[in-house]
PDB file of C-alpha atoms in Angstrom:
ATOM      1  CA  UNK S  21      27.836  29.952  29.631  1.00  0.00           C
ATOM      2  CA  UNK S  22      25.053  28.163  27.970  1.00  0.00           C
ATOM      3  CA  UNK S  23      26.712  26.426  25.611  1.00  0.00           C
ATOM      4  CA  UNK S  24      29.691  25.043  27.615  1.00  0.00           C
ATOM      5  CA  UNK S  25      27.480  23.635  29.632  1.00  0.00           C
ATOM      6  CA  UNK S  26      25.488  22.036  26.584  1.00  0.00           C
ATOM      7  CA  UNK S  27      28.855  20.882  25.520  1.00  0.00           C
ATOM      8  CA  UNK S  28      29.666  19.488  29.354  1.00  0.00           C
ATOM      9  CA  UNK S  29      26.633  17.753  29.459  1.00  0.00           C
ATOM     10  CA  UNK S  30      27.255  16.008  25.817  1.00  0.00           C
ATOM     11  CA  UNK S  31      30.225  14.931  26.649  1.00  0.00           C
ATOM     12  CA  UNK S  32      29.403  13.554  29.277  1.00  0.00           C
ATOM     13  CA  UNK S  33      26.261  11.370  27.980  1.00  0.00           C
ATOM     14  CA  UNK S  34      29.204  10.308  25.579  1.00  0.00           C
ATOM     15  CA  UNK S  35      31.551   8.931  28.217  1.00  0.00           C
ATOM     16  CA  UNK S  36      28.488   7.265  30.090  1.00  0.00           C
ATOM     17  CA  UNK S  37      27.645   5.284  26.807  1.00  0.00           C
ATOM     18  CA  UNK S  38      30.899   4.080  25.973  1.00  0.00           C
ATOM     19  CA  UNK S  39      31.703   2.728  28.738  1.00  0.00           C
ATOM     20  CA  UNK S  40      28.130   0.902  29.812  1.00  0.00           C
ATOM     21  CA  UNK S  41      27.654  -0.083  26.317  1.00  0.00           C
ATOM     22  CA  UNK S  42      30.772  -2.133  26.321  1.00  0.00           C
ATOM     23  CA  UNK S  43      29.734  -3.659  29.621  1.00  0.00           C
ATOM     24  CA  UNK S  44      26.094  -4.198  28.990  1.00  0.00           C
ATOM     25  CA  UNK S  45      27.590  -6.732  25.638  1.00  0.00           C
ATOM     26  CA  UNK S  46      29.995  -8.167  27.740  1.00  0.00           C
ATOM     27  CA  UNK S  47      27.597  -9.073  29.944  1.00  0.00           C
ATOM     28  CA  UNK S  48      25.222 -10.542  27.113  1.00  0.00           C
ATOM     29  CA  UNK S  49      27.812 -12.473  25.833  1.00  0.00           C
ATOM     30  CA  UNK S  50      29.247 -14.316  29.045  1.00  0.00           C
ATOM     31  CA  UNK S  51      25.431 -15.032  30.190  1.00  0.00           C
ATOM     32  CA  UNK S  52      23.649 -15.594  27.371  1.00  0.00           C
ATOM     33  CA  UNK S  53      25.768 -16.441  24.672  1.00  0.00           C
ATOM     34  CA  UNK S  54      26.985 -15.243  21.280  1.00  0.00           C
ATOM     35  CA  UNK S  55      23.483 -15.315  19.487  1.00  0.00           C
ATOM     36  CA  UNK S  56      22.250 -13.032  22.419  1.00  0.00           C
ATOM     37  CA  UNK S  57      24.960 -11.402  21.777  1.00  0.00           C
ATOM     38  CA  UNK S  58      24.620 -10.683  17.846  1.00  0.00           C
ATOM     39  CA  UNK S  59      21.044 -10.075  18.496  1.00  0.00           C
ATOM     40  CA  UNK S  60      22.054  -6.875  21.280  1.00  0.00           C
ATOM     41  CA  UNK S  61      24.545  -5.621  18.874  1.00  0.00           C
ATOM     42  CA  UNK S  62      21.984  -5.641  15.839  1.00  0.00           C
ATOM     43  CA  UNK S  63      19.861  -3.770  18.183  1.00  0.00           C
ATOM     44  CA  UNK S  64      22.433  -1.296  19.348  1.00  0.00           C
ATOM     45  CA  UNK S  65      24.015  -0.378  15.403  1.00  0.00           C
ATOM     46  CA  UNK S  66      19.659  -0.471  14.409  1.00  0.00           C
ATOM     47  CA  UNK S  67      19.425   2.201  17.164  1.00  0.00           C
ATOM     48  CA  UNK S  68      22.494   4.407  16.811  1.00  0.00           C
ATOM     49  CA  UNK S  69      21.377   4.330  12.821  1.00  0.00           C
ATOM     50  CA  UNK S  70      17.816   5.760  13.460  1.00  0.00           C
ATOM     51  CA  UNK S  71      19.411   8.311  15.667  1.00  0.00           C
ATOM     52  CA  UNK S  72      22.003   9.594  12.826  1.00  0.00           C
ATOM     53  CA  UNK S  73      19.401   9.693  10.911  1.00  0.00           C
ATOM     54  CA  UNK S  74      17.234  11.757  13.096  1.00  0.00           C
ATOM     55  CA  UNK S  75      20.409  14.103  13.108  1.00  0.00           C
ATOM     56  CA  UNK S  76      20.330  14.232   9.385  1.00  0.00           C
ATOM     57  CA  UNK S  77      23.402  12.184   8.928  1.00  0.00           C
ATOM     58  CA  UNK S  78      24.008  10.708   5.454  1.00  0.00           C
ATOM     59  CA  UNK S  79      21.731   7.975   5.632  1.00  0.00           C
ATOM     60  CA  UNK S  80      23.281   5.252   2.985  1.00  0.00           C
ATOM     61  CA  UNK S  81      26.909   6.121   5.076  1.00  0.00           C
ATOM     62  CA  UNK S  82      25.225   5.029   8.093  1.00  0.00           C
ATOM     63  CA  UNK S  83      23.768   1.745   6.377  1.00  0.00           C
ATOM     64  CA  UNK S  84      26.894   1.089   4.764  1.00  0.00           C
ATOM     65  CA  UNK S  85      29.128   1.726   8.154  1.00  0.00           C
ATOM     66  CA  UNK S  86      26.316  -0.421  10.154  1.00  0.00           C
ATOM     67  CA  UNK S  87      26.422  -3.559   7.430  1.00  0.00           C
ATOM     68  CA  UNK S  88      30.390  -3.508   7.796  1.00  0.00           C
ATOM     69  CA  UNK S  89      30.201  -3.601  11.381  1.00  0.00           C
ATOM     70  CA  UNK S  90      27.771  -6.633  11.749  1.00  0.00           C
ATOM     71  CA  UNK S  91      29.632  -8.450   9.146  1.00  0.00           C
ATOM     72  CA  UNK S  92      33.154  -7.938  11.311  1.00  0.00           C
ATOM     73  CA  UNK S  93      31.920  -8.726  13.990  1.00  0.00           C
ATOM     74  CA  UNK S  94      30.151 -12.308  12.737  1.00  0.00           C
ATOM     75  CA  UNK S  95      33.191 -13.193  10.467  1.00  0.00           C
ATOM     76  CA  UNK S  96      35.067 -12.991  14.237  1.00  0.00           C
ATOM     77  CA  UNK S  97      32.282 -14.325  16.180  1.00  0.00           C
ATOM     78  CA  UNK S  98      31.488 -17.536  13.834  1.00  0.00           C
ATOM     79  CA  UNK S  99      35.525 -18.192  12.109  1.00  0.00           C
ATOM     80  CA  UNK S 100      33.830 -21.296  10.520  1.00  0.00           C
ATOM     81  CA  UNK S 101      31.317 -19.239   8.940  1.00  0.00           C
ATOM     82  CA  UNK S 102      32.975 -17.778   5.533  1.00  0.00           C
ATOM     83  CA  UNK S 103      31.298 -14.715   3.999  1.00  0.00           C
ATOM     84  CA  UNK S 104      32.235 -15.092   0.765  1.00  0.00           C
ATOM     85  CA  UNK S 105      32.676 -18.204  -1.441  1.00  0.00           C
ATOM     86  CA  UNK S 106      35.990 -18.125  -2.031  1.00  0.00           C
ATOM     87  CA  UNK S 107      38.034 -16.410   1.101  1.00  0.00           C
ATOM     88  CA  UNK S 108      40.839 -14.694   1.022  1.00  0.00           C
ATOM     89  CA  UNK S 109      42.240 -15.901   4.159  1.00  0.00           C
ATOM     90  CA  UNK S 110      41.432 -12.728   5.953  1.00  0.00           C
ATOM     91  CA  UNK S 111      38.344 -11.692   7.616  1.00  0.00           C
ATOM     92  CA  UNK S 112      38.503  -8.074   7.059  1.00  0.00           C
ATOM     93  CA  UNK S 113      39.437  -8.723   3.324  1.00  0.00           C
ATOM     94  CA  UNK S 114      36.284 -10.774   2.723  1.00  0.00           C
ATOM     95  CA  UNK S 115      34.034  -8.416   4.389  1.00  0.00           C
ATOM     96  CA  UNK S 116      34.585  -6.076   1.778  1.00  0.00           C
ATOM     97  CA  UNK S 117      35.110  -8.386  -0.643  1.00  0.00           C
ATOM     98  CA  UNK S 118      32.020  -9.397  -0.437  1.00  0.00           C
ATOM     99  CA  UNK S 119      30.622  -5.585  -0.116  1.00  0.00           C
ATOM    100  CA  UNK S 120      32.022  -5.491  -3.390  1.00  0.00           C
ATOM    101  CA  UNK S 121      30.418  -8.513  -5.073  1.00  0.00           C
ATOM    102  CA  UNK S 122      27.005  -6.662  -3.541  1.00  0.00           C
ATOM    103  CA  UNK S 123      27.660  -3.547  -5.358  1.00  0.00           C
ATOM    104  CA  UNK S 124      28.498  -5.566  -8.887  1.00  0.00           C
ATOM    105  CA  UNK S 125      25.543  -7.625  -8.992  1.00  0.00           C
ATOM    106  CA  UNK S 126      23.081  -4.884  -7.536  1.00  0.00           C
ATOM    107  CA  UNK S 127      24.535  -2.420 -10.342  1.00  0.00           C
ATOM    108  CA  UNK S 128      24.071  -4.479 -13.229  1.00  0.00           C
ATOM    109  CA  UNK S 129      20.832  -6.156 -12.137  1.00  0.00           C
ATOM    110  CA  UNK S 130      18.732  -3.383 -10.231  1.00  0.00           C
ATOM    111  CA  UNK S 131      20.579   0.090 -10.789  1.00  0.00           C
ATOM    112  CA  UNK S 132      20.043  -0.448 -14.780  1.00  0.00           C
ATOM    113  CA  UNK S 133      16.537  -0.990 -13.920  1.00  0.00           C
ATOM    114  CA  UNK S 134      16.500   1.968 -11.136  1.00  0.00           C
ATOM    115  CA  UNK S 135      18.196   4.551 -13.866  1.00  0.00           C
ATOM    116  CA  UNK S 136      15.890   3.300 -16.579  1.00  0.00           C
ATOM    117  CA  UNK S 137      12.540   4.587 -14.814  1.00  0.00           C
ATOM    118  CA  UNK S 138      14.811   7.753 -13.776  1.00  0.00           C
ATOM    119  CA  UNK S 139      15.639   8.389 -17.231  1.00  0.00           C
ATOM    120  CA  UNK S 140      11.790   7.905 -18.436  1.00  0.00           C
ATOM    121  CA  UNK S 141      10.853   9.809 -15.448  1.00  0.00           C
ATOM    122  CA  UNK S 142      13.071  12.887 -16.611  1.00  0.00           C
ATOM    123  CA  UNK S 143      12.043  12.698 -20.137  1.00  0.00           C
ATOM    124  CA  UNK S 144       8.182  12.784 -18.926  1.00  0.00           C
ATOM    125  CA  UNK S 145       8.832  15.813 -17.442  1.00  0.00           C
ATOM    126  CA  UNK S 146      11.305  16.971 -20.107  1.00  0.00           C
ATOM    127  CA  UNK S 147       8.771  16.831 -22.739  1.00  0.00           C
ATOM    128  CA  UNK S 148       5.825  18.044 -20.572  1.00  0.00           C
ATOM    129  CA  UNK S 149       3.868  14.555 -20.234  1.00  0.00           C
ATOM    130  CA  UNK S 150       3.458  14.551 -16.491  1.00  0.00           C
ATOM    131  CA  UNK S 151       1.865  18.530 -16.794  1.00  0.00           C
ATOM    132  CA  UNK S 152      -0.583  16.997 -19.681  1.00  0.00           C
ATOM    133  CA  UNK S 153      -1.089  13.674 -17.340  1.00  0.00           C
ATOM    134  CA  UNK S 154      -2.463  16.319 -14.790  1.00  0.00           C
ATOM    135  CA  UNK S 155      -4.488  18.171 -16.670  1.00  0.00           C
ATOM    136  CA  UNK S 156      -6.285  14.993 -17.818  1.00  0.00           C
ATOM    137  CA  UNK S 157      -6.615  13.575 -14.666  1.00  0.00           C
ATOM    138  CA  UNK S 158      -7.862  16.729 -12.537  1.00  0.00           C
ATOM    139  CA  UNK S 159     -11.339  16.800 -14.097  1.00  0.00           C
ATOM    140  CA  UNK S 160     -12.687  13.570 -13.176  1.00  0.00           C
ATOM    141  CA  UNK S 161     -10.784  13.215 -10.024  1.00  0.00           C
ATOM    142  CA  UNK S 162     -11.592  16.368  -9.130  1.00  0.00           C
ATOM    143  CA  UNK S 163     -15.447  14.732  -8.606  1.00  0.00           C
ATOM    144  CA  UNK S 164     -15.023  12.893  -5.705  1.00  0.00           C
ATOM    145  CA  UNK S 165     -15.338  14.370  -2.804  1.00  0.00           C
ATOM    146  CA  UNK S 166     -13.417  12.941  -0.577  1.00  0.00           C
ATOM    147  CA  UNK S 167      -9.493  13.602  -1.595  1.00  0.00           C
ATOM    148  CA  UNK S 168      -8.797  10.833   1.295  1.00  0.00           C
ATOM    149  CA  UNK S 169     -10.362   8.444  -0.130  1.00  0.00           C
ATOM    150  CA  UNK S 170      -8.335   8.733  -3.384  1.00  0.00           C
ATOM    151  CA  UNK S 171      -5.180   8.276  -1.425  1.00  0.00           C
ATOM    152  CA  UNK S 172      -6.308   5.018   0.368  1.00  0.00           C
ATOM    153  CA  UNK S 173      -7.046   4.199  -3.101  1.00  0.00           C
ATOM    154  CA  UNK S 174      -3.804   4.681  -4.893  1.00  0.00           C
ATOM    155  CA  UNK S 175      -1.965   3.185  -1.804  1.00  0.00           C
ATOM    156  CA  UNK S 176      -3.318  -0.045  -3.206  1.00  0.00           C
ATOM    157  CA  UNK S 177      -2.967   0.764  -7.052  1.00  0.00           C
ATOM    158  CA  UNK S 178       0.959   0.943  -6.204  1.00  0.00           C
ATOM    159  CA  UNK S 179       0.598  -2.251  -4.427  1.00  0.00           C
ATOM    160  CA  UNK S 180      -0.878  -3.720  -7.881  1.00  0.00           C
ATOM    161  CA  UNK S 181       2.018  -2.070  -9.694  1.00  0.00           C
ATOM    162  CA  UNK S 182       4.705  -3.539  -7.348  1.00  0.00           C
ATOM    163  CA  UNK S 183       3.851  -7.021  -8.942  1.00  0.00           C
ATOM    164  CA  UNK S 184       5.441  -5.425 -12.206  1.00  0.00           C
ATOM    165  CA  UNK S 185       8.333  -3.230 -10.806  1.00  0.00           C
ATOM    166  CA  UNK S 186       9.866  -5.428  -8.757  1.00  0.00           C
ATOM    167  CA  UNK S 187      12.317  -2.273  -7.937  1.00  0.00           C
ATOM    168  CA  UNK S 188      10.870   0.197  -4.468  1.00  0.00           C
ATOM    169  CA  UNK S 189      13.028   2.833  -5.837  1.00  0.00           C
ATOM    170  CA  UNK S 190      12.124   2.720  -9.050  1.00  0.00           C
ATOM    171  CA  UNK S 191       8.196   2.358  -8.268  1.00  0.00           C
ATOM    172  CA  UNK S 192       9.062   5.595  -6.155  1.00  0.00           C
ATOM    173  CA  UNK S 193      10.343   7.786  -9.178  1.00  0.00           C
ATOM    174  CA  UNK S 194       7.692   6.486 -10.916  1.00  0.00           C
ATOM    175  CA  UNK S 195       4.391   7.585  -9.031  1.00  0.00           C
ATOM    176  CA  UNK S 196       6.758  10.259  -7.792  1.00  0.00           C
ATOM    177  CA  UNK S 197       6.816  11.485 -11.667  1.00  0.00           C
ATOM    178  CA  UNK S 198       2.960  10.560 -12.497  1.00  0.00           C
ATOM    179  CA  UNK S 199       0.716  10.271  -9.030  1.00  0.00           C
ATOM    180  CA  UNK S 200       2.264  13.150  -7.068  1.00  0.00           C
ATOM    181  CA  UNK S 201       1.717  16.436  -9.628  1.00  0.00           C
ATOM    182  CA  UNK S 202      -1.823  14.805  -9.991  1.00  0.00           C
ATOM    183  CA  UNK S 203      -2.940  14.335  -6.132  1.00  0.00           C
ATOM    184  CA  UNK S 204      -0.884  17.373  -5.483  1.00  0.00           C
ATOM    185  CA  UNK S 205      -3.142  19.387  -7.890  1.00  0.00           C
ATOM    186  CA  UNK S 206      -6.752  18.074  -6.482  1.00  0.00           C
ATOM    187  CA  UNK S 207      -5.627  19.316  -3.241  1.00  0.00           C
ATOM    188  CA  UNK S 208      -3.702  17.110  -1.441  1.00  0.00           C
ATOM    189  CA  UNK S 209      -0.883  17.258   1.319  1.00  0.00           C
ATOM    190  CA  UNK S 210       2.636  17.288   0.080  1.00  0.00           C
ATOM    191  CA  UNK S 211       3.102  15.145   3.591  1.00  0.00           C
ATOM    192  CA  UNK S 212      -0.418  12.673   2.799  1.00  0.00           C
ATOM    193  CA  UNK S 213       0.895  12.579  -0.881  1.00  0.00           C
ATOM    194  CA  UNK S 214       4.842  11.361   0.245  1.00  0.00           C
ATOM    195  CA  UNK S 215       3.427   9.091   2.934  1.00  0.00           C
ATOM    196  CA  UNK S 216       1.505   6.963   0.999  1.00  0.00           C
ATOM    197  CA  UNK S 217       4.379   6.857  -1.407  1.00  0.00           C
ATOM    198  CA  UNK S 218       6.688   5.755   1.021  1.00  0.00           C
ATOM    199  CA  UNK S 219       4.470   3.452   2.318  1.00  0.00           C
ATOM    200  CA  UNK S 220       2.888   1.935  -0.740  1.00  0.00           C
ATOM    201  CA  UNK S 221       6.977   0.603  -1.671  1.00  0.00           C
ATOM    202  CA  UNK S 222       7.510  -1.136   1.830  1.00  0.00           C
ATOM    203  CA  UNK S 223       5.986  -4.516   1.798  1.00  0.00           C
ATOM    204  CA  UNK S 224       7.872  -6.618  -0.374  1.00  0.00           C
ATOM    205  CA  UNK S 225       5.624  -9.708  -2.153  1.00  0.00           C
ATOM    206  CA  UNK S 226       5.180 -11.037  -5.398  1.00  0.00           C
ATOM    207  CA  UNK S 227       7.023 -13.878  -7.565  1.00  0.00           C
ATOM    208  CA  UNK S 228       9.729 -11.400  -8.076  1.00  0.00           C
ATOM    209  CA  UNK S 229      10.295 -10.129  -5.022  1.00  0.00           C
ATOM    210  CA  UNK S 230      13.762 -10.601  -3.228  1.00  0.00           C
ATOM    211  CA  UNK S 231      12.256 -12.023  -0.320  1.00  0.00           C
ATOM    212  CA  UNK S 232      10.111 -14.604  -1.717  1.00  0.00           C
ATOM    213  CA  UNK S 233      12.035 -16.200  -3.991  1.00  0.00           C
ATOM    214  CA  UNK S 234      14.627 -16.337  -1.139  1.00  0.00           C
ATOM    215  CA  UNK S 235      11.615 -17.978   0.819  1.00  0.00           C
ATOM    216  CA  UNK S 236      10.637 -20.373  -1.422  1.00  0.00           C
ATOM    217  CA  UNK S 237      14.696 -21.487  -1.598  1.00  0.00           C
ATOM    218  CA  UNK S 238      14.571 -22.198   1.977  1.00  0.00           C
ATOM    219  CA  UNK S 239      11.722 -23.744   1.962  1.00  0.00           C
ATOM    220  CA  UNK S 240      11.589 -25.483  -1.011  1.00  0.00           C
ATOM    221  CA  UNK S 241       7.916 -24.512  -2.366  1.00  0.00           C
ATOM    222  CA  UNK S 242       7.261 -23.596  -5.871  1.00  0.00           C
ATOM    223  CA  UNK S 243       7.779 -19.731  -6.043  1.00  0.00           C
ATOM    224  CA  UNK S 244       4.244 -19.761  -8.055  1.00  0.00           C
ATOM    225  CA  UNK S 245       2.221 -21.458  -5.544  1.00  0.00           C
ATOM    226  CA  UNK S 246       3.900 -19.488  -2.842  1.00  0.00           C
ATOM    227  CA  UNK S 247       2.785 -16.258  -4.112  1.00  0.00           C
ATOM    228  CA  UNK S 248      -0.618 -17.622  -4.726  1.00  0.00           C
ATOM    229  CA  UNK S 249      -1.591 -20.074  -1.755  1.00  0.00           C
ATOM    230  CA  UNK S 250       0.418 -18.088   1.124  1.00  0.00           C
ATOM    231  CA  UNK S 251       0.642 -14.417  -0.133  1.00  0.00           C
ATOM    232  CA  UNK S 252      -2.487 -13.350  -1.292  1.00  0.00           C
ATOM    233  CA  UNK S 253      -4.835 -14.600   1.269  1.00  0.00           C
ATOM    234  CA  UNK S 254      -3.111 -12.594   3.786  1.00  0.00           C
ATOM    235  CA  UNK S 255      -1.313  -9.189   1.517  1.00  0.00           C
ATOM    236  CA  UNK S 256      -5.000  -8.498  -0.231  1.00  0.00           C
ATOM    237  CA  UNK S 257      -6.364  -7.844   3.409  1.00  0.00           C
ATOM    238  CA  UNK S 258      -2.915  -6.129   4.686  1.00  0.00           C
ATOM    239  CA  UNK S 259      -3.684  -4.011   1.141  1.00  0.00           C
ATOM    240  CA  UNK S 260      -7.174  -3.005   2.469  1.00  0.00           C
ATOM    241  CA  UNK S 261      -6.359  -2.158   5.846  1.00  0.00           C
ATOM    242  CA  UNK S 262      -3.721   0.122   4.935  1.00  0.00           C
ATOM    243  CA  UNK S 263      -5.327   1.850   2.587  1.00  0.00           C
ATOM    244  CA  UNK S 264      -8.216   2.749   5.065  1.00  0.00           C
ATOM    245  CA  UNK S 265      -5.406   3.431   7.572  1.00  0.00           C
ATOM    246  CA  UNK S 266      -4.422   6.322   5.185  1.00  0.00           C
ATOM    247  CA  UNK S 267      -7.770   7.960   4.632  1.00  0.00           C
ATOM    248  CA  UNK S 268      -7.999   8.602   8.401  1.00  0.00           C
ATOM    249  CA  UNK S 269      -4.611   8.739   9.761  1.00  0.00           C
ATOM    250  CA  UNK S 270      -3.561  11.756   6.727  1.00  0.00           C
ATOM    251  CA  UNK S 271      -6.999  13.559   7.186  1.00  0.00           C
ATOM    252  CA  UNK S 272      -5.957  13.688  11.191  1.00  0.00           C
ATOM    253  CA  UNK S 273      -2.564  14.826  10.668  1.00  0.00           C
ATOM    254  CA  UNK S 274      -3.807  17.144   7.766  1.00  0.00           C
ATOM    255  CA  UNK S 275      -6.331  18.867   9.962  1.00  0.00           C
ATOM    256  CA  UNK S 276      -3.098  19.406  12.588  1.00  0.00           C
ATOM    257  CA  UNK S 277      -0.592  20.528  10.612  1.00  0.00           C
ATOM    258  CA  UNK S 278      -3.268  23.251   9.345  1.00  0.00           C
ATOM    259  CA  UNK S 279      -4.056  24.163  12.747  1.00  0.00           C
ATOM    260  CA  UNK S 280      -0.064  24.284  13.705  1.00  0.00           C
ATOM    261  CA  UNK S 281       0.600  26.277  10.766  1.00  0.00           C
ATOM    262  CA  UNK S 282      -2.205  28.840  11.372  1.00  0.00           C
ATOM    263  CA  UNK S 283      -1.534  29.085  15.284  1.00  0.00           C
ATOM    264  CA  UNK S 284       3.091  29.430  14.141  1.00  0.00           C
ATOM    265  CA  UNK S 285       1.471  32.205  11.054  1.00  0.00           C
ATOM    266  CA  UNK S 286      -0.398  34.142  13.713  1.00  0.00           C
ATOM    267  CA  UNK S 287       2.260  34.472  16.303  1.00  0.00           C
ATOM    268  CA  UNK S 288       4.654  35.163  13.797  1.00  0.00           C
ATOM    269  CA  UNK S 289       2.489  38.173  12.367  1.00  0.00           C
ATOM    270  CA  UNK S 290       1.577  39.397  15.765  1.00  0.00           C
ATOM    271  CA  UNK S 291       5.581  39.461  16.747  1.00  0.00           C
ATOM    272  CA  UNK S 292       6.170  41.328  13.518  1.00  0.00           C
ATOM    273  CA  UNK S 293       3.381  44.476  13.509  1.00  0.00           C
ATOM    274  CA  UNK S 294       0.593  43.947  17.265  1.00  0.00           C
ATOM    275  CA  UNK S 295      -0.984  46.944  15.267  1.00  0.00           C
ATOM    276  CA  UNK S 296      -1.246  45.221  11.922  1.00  0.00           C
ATOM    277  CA  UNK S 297      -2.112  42.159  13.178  1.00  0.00           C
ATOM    278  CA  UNK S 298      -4.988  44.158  15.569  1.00  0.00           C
ATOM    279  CA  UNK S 299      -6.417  45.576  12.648  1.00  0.00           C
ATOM    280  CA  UNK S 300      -6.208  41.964  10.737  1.00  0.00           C
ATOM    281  CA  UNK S 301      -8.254  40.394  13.335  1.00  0.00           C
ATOM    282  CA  UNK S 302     -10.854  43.156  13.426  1.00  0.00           C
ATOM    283  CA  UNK S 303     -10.718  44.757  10.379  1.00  0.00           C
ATOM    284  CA  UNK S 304     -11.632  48.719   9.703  1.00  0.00           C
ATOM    285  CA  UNK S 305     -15.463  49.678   8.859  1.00  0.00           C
ATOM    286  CA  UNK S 306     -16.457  50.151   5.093  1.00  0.00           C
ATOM    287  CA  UNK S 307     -17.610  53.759   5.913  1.00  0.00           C
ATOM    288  CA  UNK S 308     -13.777  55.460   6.584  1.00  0.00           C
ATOM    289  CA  UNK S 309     -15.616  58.151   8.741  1.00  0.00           C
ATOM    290  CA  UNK S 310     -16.558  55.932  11.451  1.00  0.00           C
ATOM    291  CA  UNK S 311     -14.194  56.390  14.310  1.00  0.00           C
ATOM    292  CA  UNK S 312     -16.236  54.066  16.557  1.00  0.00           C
ATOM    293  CA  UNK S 313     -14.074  51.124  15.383  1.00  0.00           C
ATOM    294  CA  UNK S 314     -11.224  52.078  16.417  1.00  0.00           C
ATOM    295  CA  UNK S 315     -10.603  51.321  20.036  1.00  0.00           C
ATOM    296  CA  UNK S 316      -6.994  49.891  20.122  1.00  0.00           C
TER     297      UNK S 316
END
């Protein structure tokens, strides 16, 4: 009875939201226009995106179903517009057309470079150079005391090595190959350890960085003194912030997750044995002749 009603309700919230979604654009467009209008459709295929993800959809699916969508819609929006250089006289052709010439040019540019570290990555571990990289490592890390501290600190040593690896993924398999085992084996949080990771490959900056040379294009500055005279005045302080932001925000969520785990470990014993877990709490006298302890 449960679930039909689960199912009711679903299907319901479904038939609400497509047919006020529809409306709510329409509206958009005949008030404010068609760049209000690309802007609340951005939003809305941003937003259904996070939520498949949330849902554990396949993530580069949902990217790839998103991009196709936004492109459709502006080749039919803006028909002066062309997507590609050369069209094929069809909108729907040159979207993917032009998916296409994305795929070739990423491949042979940025995947040789992505499957590269992958392969050195392998081949440390292969040969048993990350265990030995540990082992090194622990002793004199293992003097500081504070393992937070460390983290805020390699956030920025990844932010130094992003000048050279111009690739997030392959700066990932990298430290994911080399700085995880060894903060993993000093005592940090497999969660602290992945979210400076995943953070430390998010801003993108540098002379070869996507973004700024496509900045400097636009603009016309000299990619150099972009990097130098607008970049790092501001990224060196982002850098610092961040990595502070780390030492606090993982020791908080550390120090919760313990808790949470210990509170989910105890309820989960005391549903299993009450006796055991009695005798766990308050456990039995050295001398076995003593009865007075036992009052459950």
């Amino acid at each position: 009875m449960t679930e039909s009603t689960d199912m009711k309700n679903i299907k319901k919230s479904l038939f609400i939201w497509t047919i006020s979604i529809p409306i709510i654009l329409a509206s958009i467009y005949f008030c404010f226009g068609q760049k209000a209008f690309i802007l609340a459709v951005s939003f809305i295929v941003i937003i259904l995106i996070g939520m498949g993800i949330m849902r554990k959809i396949y993530a580069q699916a949902l990217v790839l179903v998103g991009g196709c969508v936004l492109l459709l819609i502006a080749a039919f929006l803006f028909p002066d517009s062309t997507i590609t250089s050369a069209s094929s006289g069809s909108k729907v052709i040159d979207v993917f057309m032009e998916i296409k010439n994305v795929f070739s040019k990423n491949i042979a540019s940025l995947g040789l470079i992505i499957m590269v570290i992958a392969g050195f990555s392998r081949y440390m571990n292969d040969i048993g150079a990350s265990g030995k990289l540990v082992e090194i490592c622990v002793k004199p890390l293992g003097r500081l005391k504070s393992r937070y501290m460390l983290l805020g600190g390699c956030y920025i040593l990844m932010q130094l090595l992003a000048l050279f690896i111009s690739s997030p993924s392959g700066l990932a398999l990298l430290m994911m190959s080399t700085l995880y085992p060894i903060l993993r084996s000093i005592g940090c949080s497999k969660a602290s350890v992945a979210a400076v990771i995943a953070s430390g490959i998010c801003i993108d900056y540098g002379p070869s960085a996507t973004g700024s040379i496509l900045i400097a294009e636009i603009t016309g500055y000299d990619l150099f003194s972009f990097f130098v005279e607008k970049q790092i005045p501001i990224v060196w302080i982002l850098f610092i912030f961040i990595g502070v932001m780390h030492m606090f925000v993982q020791a908080y969520w550390d120090k919760k997750e313990t808790v949470s785990l210990q509170d989910d470990d105890l309820l989960m014993h005391q549903q299993a044995s009450p006796e055991k877990s009695a005798l766990s709490i308050c456990p039995p006298p050295n001398n076995p002749h003593d009865t007075s302890f036992y009052i459950f």
